[in-house]
Every structure is written in structure tokens, then in C-alpha cells.
GROMACS .gro file of C-alpha atoms in nm:
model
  427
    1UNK     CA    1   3.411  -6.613  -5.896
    2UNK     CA    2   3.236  -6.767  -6.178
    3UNK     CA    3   3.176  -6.702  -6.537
    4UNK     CA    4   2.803  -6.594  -6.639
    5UNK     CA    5   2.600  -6.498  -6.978
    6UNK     CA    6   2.523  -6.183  -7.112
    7UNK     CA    7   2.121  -6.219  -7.055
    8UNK     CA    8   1.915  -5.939  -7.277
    9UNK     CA    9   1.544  -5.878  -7.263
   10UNK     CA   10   1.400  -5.816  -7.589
   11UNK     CA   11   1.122  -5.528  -7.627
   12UNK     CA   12   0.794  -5.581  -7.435
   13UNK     CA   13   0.584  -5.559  -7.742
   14UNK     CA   14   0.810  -5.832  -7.896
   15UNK     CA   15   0.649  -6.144  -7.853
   16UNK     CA   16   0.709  -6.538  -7.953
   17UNK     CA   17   0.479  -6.840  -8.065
   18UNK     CA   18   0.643  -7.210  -7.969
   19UNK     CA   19   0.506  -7.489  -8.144
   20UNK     CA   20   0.536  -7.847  -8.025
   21UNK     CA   21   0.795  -7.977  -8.298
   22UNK     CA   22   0.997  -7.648  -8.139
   23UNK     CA   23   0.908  -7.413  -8.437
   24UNK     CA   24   0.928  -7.054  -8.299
   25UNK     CA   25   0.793  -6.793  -8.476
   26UNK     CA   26   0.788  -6.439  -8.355
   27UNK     CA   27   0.728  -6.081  -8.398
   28UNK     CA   28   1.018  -5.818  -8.392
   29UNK     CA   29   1.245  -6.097  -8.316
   30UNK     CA   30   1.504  -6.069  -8.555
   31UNK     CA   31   1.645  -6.390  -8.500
   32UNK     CA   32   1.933  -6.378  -8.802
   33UNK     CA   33   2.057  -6.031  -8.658
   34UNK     CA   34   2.051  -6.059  -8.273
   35UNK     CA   35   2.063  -6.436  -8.204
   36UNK     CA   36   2.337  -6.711  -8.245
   37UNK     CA   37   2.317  -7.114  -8.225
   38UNK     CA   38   2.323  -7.148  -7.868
   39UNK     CA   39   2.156  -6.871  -7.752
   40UNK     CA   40   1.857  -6.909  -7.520
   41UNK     CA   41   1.515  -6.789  -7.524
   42UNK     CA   42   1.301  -6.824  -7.195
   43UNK     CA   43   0.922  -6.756  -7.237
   44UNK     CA   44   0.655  -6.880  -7.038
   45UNK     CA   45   0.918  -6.945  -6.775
   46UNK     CA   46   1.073  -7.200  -6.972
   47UNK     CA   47   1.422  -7.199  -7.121
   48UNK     CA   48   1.429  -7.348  -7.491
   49UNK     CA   49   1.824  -7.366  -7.640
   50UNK     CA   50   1.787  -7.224  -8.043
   51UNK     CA   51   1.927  -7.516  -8.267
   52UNK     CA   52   1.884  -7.352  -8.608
   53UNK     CA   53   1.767  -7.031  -8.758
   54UNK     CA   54   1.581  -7.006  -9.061
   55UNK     CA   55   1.478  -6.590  -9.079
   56UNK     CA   56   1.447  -6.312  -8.872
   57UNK     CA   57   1.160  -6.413  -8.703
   58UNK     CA   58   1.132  -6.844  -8.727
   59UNK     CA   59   1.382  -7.042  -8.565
   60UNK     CA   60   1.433  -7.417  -8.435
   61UNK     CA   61   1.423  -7.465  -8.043
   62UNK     CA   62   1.439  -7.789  -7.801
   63UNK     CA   63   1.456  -7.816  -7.419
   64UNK     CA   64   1.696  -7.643  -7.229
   65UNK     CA   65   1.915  -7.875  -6.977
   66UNK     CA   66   1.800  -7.732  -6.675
   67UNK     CA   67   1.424  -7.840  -6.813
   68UNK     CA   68   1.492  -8.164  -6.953
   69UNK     CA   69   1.556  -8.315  -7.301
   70UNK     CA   70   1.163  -8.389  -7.370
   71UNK     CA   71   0.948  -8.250  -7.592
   72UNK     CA   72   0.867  -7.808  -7.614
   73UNK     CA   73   0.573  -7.705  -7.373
   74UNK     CA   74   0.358  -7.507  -7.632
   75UNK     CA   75   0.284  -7.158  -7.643
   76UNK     CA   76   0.083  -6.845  -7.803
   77UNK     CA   77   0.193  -6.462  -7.809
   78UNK     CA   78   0.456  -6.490  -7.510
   79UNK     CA   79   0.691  -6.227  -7.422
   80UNK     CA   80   1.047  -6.362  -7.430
   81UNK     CA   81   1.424  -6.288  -7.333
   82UNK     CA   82   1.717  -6.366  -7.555
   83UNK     CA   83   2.004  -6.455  -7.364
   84UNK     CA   84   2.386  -6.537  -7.512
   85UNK     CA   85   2.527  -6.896  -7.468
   86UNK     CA   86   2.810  -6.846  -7.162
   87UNK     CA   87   3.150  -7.005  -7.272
   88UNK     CA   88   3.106  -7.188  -6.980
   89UNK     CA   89   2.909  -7.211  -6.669
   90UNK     CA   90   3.007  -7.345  -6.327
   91UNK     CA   91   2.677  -7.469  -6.265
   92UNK     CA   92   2.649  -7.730  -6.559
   93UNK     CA   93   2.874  -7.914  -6.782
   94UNK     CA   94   2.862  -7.922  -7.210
   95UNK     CA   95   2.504  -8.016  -7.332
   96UNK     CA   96   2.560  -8.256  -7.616
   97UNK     CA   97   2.785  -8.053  -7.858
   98UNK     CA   98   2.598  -7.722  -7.789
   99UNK     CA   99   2.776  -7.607  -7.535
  100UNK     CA  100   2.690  -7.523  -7.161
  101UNK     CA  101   2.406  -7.318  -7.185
  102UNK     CA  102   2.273  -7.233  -6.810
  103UNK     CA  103   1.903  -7.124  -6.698
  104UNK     CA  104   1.809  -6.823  -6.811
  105UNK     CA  105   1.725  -6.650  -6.447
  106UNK     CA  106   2.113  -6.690  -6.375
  107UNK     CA  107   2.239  -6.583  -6.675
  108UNK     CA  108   2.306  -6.147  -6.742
  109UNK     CA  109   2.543  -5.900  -6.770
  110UNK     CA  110   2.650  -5.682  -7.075
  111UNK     CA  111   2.873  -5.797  -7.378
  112UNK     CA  112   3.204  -5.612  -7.484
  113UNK     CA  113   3.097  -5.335  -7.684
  114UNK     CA  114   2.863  -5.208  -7.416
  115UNK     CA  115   3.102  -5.265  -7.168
  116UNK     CA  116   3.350  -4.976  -7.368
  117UNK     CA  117   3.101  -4.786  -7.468
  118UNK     CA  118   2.916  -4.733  -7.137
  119UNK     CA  119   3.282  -4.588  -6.957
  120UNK     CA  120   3.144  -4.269  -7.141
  121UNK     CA  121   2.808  -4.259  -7.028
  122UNK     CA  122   2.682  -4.092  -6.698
  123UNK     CA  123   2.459  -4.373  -6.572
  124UNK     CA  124   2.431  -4.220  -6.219
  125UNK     CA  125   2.353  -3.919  -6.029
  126UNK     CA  126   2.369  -3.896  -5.631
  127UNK     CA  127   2.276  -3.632  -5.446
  128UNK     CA  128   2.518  -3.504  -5.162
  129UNK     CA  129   2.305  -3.240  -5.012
  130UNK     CA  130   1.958  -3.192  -5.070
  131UNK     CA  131   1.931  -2.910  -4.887
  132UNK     CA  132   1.599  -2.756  -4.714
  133UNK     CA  133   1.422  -2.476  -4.913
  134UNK     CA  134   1.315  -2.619  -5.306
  135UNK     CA  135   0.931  -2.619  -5.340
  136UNK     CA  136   0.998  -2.668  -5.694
  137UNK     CA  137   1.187  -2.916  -5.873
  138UNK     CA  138   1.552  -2.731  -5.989
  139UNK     CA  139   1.680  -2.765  -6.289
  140UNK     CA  140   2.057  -3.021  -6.322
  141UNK     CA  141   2.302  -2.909  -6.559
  142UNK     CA  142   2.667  -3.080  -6.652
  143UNK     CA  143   2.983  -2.941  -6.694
  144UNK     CA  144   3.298  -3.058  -6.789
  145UNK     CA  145   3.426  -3.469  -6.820
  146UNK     CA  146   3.487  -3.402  -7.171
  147UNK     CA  147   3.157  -3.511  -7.335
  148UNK     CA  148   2.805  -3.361  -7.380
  149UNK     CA  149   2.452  -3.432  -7.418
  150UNK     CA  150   2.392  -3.604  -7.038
  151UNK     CA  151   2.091  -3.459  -6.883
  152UNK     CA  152   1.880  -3.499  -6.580
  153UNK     CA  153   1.587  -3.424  -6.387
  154UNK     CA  154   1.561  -3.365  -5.992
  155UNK     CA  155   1.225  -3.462  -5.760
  156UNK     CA  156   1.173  -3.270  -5.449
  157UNK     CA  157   1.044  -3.400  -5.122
  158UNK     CA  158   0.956  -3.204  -4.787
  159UNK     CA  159   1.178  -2.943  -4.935
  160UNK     CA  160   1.513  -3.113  -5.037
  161UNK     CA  161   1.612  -3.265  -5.380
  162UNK     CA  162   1.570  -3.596  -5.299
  163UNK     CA  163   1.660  -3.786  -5.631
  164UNK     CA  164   1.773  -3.712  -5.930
  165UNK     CA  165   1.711  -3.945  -6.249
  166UNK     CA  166   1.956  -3.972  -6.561
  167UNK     CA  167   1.734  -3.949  -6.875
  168UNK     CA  168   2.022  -3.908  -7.145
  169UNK     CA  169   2.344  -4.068  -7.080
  170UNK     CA  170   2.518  -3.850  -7.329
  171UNK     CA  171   2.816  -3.978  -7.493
  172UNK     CA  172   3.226  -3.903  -7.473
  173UNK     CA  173   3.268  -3.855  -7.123
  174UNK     CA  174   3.635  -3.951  -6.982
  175UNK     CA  175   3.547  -3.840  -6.662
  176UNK     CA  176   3.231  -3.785  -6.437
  177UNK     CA  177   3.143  -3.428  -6.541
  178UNK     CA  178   2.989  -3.158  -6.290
  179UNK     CA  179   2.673  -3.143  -6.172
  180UNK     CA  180   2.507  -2.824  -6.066
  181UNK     CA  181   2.162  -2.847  -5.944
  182UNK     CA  182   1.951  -2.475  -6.000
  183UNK     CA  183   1.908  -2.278  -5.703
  184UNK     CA  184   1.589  -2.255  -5.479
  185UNK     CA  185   1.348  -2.075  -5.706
  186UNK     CA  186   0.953  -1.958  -5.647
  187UNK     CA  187   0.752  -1.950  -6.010
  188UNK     CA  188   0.529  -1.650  -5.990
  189UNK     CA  189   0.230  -1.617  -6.258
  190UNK     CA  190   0.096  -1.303  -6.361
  191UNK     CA  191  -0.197  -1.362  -6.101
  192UNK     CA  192   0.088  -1.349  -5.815
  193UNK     CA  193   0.150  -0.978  -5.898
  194UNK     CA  194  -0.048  -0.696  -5.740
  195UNK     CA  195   0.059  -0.363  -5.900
  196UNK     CA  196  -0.164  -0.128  -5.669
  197UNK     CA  197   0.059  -0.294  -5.348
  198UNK     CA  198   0.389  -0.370  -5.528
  199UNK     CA  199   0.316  -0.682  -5.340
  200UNK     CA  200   0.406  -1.077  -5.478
  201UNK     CA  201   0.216  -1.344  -5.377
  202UNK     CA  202   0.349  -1.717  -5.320
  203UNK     CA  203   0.222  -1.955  -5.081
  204UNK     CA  204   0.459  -2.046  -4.772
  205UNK     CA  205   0.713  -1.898  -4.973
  206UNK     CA  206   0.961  -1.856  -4.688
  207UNK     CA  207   1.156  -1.564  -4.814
  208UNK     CA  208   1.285  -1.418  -4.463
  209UNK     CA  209   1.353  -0.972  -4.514
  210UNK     CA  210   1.638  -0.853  -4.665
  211UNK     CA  211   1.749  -1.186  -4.825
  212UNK     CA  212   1.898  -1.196  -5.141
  213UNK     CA  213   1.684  -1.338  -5.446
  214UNK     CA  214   1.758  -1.288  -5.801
  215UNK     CA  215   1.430  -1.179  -6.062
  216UNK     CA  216   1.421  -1.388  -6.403
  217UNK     CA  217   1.216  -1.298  -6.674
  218UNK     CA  218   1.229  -1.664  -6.825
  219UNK     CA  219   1.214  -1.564  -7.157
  220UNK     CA  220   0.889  -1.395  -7.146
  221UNK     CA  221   0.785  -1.015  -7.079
  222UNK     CA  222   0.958  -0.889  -6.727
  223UNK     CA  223   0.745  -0.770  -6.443
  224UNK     CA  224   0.760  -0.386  -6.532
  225UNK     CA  225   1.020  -0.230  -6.278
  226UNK     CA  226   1.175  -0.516  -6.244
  227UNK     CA  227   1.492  -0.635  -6.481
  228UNK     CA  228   1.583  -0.944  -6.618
  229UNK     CA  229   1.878  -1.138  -6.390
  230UNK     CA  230   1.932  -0.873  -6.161
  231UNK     CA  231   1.994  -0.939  -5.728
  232UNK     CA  232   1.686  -0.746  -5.557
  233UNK     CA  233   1.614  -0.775  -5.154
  234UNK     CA  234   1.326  -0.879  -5.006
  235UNK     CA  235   1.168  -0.557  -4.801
  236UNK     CA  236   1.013  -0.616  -4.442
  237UNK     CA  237   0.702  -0.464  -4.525
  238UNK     CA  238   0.436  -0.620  -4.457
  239UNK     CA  239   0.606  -0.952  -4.522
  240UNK     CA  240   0.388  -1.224  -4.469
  241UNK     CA  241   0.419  -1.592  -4.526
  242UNK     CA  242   0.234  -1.547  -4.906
  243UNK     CA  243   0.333  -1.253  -4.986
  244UNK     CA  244   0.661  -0.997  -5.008
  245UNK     CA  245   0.738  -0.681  -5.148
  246UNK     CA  246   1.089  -0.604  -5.317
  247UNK     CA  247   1.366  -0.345  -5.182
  248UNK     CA  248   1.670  -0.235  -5.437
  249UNK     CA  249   1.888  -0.269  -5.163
  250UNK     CA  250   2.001  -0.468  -4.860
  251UNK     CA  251   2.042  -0.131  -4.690
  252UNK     CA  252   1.668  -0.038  -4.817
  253UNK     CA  253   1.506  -0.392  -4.721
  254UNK     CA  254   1.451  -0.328  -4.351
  255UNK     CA  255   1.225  -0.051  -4.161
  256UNK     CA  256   1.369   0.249  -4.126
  257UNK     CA  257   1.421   0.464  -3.826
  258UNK     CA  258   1.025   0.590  -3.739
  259UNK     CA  259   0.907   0.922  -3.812
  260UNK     CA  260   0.908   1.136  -3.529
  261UNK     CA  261   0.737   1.493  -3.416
  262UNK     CA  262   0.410   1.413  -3.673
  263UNK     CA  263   0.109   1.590  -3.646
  264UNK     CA  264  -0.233   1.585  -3.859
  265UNK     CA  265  -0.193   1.930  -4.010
  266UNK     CA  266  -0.522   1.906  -4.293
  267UNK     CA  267  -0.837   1.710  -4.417
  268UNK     CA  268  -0.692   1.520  -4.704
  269UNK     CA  269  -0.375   1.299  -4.549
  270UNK     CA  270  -0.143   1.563  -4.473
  271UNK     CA  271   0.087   1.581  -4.205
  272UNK     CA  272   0.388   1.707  -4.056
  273UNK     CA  273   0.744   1.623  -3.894
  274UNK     CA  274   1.065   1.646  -3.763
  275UNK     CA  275   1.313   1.714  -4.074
  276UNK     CA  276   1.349   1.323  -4.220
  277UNK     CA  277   1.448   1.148  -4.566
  278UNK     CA  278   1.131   1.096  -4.712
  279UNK     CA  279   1.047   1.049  -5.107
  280UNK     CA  280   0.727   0.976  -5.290
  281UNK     CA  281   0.640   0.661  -5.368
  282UNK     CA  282   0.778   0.556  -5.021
  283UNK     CA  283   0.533   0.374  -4.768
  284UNK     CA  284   0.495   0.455  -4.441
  285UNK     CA  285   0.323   0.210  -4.178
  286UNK     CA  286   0.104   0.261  -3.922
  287UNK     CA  287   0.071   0.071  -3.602
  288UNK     CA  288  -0.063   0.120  -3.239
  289UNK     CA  289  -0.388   0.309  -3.102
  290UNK     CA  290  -0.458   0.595  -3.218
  291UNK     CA  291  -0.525   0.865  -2.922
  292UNK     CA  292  -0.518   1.206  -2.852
  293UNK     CA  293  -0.633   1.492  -3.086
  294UNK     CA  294  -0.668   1.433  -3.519
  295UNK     CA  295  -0.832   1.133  -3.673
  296UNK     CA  296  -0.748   0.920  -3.988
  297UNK     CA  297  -1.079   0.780  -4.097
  298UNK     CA  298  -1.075   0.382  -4.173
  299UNK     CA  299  -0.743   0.358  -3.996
  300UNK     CA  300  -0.656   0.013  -3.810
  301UNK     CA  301  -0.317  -0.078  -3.703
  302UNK     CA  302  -0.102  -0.202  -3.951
  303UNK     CA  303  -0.217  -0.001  -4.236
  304UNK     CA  304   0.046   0.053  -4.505
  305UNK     CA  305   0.026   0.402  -4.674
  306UNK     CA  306   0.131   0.529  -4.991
  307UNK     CA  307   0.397   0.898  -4.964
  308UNK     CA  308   0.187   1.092  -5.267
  309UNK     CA  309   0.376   1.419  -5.188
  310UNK     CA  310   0.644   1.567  -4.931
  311UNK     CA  311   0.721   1.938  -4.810
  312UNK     CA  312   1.130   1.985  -4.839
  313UNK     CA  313   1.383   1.764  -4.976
  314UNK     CA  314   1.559   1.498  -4.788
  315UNK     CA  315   1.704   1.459  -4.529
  316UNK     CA  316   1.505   1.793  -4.486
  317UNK     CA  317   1.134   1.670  -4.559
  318UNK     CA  318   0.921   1.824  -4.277
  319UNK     CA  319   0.547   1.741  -4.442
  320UNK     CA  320   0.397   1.458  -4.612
  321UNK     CA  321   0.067   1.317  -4.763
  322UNK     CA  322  -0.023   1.045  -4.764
  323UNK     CA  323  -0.306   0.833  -4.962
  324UNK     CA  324  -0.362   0.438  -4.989
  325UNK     CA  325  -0.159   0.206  -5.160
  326UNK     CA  326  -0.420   0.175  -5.470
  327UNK     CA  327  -0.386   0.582  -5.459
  328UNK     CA  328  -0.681   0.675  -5.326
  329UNK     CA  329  -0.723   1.011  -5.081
  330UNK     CA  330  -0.820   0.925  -4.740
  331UNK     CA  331  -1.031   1.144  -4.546
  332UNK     CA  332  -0.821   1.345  -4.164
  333UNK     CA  333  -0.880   1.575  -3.910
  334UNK     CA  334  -0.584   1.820  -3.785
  335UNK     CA  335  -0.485   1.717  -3.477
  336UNK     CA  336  -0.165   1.579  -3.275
  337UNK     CA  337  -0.268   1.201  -3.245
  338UNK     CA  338  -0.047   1.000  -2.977
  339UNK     CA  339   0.034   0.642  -2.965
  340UNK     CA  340   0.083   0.582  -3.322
  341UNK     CA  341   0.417   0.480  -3.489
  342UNK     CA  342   0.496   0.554  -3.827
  343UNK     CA  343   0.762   0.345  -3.964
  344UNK     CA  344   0.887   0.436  -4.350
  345UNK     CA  345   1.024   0.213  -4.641
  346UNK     CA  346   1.115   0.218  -4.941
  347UNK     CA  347   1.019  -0.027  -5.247
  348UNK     CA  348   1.075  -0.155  -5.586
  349UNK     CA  349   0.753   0.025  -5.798
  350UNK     CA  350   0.598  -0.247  -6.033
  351UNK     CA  351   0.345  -0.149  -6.305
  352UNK     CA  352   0.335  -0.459  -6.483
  353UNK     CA  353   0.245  -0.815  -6.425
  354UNK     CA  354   0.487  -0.994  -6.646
  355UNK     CA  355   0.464  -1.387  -6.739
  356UNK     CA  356   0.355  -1.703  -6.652
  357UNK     CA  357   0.715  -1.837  -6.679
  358UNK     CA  358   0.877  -1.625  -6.460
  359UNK     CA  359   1.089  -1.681  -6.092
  360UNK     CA  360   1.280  -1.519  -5.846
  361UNK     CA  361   1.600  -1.751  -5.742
  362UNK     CA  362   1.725  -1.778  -5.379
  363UNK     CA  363   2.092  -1.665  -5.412
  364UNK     CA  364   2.254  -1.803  -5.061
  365UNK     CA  365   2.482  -2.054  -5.145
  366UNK     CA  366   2.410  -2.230  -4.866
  367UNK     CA  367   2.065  -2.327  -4.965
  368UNK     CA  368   2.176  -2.524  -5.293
  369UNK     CA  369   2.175  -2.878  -5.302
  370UNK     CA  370   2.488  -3.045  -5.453
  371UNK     CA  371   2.507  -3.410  -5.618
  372UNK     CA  372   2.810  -3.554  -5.816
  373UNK     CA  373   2.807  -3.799  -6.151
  374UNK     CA  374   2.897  -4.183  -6.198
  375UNK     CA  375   3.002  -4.255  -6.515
  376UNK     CA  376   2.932  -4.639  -6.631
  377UNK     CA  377   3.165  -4.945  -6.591
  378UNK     CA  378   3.359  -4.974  -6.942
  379UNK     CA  379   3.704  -4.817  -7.002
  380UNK     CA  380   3.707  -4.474  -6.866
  381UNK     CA  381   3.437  -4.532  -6.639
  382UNK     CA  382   3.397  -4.639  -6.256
  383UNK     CA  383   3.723  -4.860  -6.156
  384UNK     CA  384   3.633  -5.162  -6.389
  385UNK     CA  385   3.960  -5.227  -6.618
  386UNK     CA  386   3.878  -5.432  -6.911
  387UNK     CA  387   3.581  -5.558  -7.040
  388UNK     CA  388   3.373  -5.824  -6.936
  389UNK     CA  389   3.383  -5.738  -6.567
  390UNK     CA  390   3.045  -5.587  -6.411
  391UNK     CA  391   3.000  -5.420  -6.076
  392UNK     CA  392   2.718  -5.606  -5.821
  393UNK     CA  393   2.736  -5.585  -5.484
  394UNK     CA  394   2.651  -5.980  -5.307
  395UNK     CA  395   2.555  -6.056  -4.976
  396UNK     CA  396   2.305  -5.912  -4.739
  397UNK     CA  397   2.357  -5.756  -4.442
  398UNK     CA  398   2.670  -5.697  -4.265
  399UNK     CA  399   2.823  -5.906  -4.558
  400UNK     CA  400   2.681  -5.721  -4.844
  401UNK     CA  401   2.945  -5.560  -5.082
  402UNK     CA  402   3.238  -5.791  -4.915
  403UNK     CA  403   3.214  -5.937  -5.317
  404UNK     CA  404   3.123  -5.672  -5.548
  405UNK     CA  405   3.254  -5.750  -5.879
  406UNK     CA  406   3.220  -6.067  -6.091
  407UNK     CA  407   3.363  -6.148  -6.437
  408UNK     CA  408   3.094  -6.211  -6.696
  409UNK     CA  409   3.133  -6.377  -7.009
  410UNK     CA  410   2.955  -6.186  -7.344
  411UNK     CA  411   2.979  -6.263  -7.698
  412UNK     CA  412   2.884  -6.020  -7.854
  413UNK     CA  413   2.618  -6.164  -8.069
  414UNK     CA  414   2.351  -5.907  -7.909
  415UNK     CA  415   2.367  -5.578  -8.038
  416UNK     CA  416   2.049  -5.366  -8.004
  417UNK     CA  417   1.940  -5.163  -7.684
  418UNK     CA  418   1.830  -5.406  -7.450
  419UNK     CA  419   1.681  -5.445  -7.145
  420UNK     CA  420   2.039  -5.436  -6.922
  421UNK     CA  421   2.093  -5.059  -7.085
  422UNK     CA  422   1.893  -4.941  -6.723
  423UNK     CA  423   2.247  -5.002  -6.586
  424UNK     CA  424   2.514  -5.055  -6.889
  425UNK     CA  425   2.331  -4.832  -7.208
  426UNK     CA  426   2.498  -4.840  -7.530
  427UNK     CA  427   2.687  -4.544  -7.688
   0.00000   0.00000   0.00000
């Protein structure tokens, strides 16, 4: 165990001029507020122990031990680190009434008041399960711990959350709050909506039928037909891997039971049928060869066809017409065609393209990704009970982390947000 520094890098745009009597002058330095006798300032890889200070931005410097007694090596516009003067450190003795002062590269850690105040800071976020299905980066929320204000943004890779990156501590925690990472979500822009189809495009989407997903407006205008936050299903037909259609239902989402008995019975899409449950707007699909007697002019297999009309009421519909999905008639011949089946649904109408803004969420639970929250290492925070101990794993290999805590000495003569806030940040 041994007894370190508190080392803090000043600002990158701060910079320092060393003249050869040891004159330093700088800019942003603020020697008389964030510096003590003692202290050390490295630049241009050279440690120089501060014997005097005259103003915020001159002070007096010589040689550091571990560089010799002799004369300053001059320099011009160099980026520095302030570091506090250790008590002690193991690997020197006193220099000459200073004090033990140590080599910069050796010296770091975080004094006392940001080892209490970071206890209350979430500094970390791991994820547990990044699951499979995000194509877009979800949104991280907290909950709970007793503070506020931490927030956090997720990256995605091949499909999983694969990081997540503090970027605001927040402040009062006393303990790790919640995390909850955002469902699985697909962003679709007004150019994703067909209205003539009822069809939504997204590429490789990977919605499977009759899944649950959850419309949101975002704020902006809804997709007419649709409504803000509610569950809708994803309908078999014609799902493809950029495109789906929307069912109101689980129990609507999949084909239903074919059409039997039908027959071409005039010259403007109308047919017949067995008695069935059949409503406009529904849309029946076509497959197979089309044989026997009747035609259906510009048919191919596959076709989807819009109900415009039906004979009877269900379950007791016993004709139908039928036109394309953009409402046009199409042009038949009576007849009694064979090898065709014609397999009904029925869909969510949409008559409006919405906003740029707006997403459907996956709702199975087992598709969200999960992470938990580390708060920092002062009181209140991760298993470090007073101040002036630090958490750092030593050792490589199967010895790393046998040693993972070392006590660190800090004066407290640096106050500002320094460079050692990536780990320990200030209240």
C-alpha cells in the first residue's frame, strides 16, 4: 500500500511559459486559487516544484527531485498538469524543506471533497443484456436512488445495446438508481406510409405477424387511423421484410379461413360464395393458377384486393366486389375459375401519413435490453468508506484485481473540474 498525490490536469487550452530563472507565466492558470507551495507542474515532460506565487497566472518554479536540482529547461505555450504535493511518498524522501514531492506520472487520484461528493454521482452504466432486435439507439431513463438529473445515451451494434455512456452524473443519489433502457423501436417518416395499401415501409424491419408493437405519435400529428400509445398487431398480409400492414387485433393479425364456393358472377369484380364474414374495406388475397371458366384481367398470384362492397351481412355475406387496393375497378368475366385461393383479412385503414418523428415500439419483454447503475466511490457510493481511498484494479493477467484499492493522499488545494472528473466528477 502506499500513499500517492492527487494529480489534476488543467484545461487543454490552458497553457504555461517557463523561463530560465523559473518564472512561469501562464494563461487560465490561476495559480493563487488552485495551486499551493509544493504543488507540481509537469510540462514538456518535465516536473518543476512551485516555490512562490506571485498572481493567478506568474509563479516561481525550480527542478523537481526526480529531474535534478539544476537549472529550468525553457519553454513556450506548453500544456501543463497541476498536481498536489503528497504528504509523503514511498518512493522519495523530504526535498530540502519542501516536502516529498514525487514525479508527476505517479502521482493522481481525487482530493476529499470529490471523494464525498462523487458517492452521489452515477459514474457508470453496464449493460446486462443487450438483447438482439434495436436498429436504433433506445432511449435510458433513471428511476429511483433518491437523486435526479443522471442521464445517458445507448450505442447499438449488430442489433444489441452495446454501451451505454453517462453524460450527466446528476447529483443526490444514495443509491444506484434504475435504469430502463426504451424498447426496440422502428422510426417511420411520412415517406414510410402508403395510404392506398395501408402498408408501412421499414427496411429489414423484422416485425414477425401478429406480434405486438405499440404506435407513438412522438409529439407530432398521428398517422390518421392510428392513435397515439395504443398496442396494434402486425397483420400477415403481405408481410415482407420492408414492409407490414397493421391488424387491431391478435385474433385479426393472421389469414383467415379461405373463401370457399366463389364464382365470377359479372364484368366489374363481382363474385360470389358460400355464406362467410366478410366486410368492406377487408382484403382478400389471391394466389395459385387461375383455370377453368371466368377471367380476372391483370391478375398474377399474390395479388391483394380491396372488399368495395358485399351481398348479406356477416357471417351471412354470399357476394363480394372487389377492386384494387388504390380503388380502382378491375375488369372480369363470369365464370367458375379453379385453382385459385382466396384468403381474407382484415386491417387497420390509414388515411394519413403522420410525422417525421414518429415509431412503433416492440412490446415483448423479452426483447429489451437491461443495464444497472454504479454510483462513484465517496460516501454513499461503491464500497469505499471514507475518503481518500480510490478503487484501481493492479496486476495483469490472472493477477489483475488481487489489489484493487489503494489509499491516496489529497489536500484539497485543487478545486475546479479537472481532468480525474472522467472517473471521480465533482457535485
Amino acid at each position: 500500500m502506499s500513499l500517492w498525490g492527487n494529480k489534476d490536469s488543467k484545461s487543454a487550452t490552458s497553457t504555461v511559459s517557463i523561463a530560465s530563472t523559473g518564472v512561469v507565466t501562464g494563461s487560465s492558470t490561476l495559480f493563487t486559487t488552485e495551486a499551493k507551495v509544493g504543488n507540481t507542474i509537469r510540462a514538456a515532460g518535465v516536473d518543476y516544484l512551485i516555490v512562490t506565487i506571485t498572481s493567478n497566472t506568474v509563479a516561481l518554479v525550480r527542478m523537481g527531485t526526480n529531474n535534478g536540482n539544476g537549472l529550468v529547461t525553457t519553454c513556450s505555450a506548453e500544456t501543463y498538469t497541476l498536481s498536489e504535493k503528497p504528504a509523503w511518498c514511498a518512493q522519495e524522501s523530504a526535498d530540502s524543506g519542501i516536502g516529498g514531492h514525487g514525479d508527476s506520472n505517479k502521482v493522481f487520484g481525487i482530493d476529499t471533497t470529490e471523494d464525498a461528493a462523487g458517492g452521489d454521482n452515477v459514474t457508470n452504466v453496464a449493460v446486462v443484456s443487450g438483447k438482439t432486435r434495436y436498429l436504433e439507439a433506445p432511449a435510458v431513463t433513471f428511476s429511483g436512488g433518491g437523486g435526479a438529473s443522471a442521464a445517458a445515451t445507448a450505442s447499438v451494434a449488430a442489433g444489441a445495446v452495446s454501451s451505454i455512456a453517462v453524460t450527466n452524473v446528476g447529483s443526490a443519489y444514495t443509491s444506484a438508481p434504475t435504469v430502463a433502457i426504451a424498447k426496440p423501436k422502428r422510426t417511420i417518416p411520412t415517406s414510410g406510409v402508403t395510404i392506398a395499401s395501408e402498408q408501412i415501409a421499414y427496411a429489414t424491419h423484422g416485425l414477425t405477424a401478429a406480434e405486438s408493437v405499440k404506435y407513438f405519435s412522438n409529439g407530432g400529428t398521428a398517422i390518421t387511423g392510428l392513435v397515439n400509445d395504443t398496442e396494434y398487431f402486425v397483420s400477415a398480409l403481405g408481410l415482407a421484410a420492408g414492409t407490414f400492414r397493421l391488424a387491431a387485433s391478435a385474433g385479426a393479425a393472421p389469414a383467415r379461413t379461405a373463401l370457399t364456393g366463389v364464382a365470377i358472377s359479372g364484368t366489374a369484380g363481382q363474385f360470389t360464395c358460400t355464406a362467410t364474414t366478410l366486410a368492406a374495406n377487408d382484403r382478400i388475397e389471391i394466389t395459385g393458377t387461375l383455370g377453368g371458366t371466368g377471367t380476372i384481367t391483370g391478375y398474377a398470384t399474390g395479388t391483394v384486393y380491396t372488399v368495395s362492397a358485399v351481398t348479406g351481412t356477416s357471417p351471412n355475406v354470399t357476394g363480394f366486389t372487389l377492386t384494387t387496393e388504390a380503388g380502382v375497378a378491375i375488369v372480369t368475366t363470369a365464370g367458375t375459375p379453379t385453382g385459385l385461393t382466396y384468403t381474407p383479412y382484415t386491417i387497420v385503414l390509414i388515411s394519413g401519413t403522420g410525422n417525421n418523428a414518429q415509431f412503433f415500439e416492440i412490446q415483448a419483454a423479452a426483447d429489451q435490453a437491461t443495464a444497472t447503475a454504479a454510483l462513484g466511490s465517496g460516501a454513499g457510493g461503491t464500497t469505499l468508506t471514507h475518503a481518500g481511498w480510490v478503487r484501481r484494479t493492479v496486476g495483469t493477467g490472472g493477477r489483475a484485481g488481487r489489489i484493487n484499492q489503494e489509499v491516496l493522499v489529497a489536500m484539497g488545494s485543487i478545486t475546479g473540474d479537472q481532468s480525474d472528473d472522467i472517473q471521480y466528477p465533482d457535485a
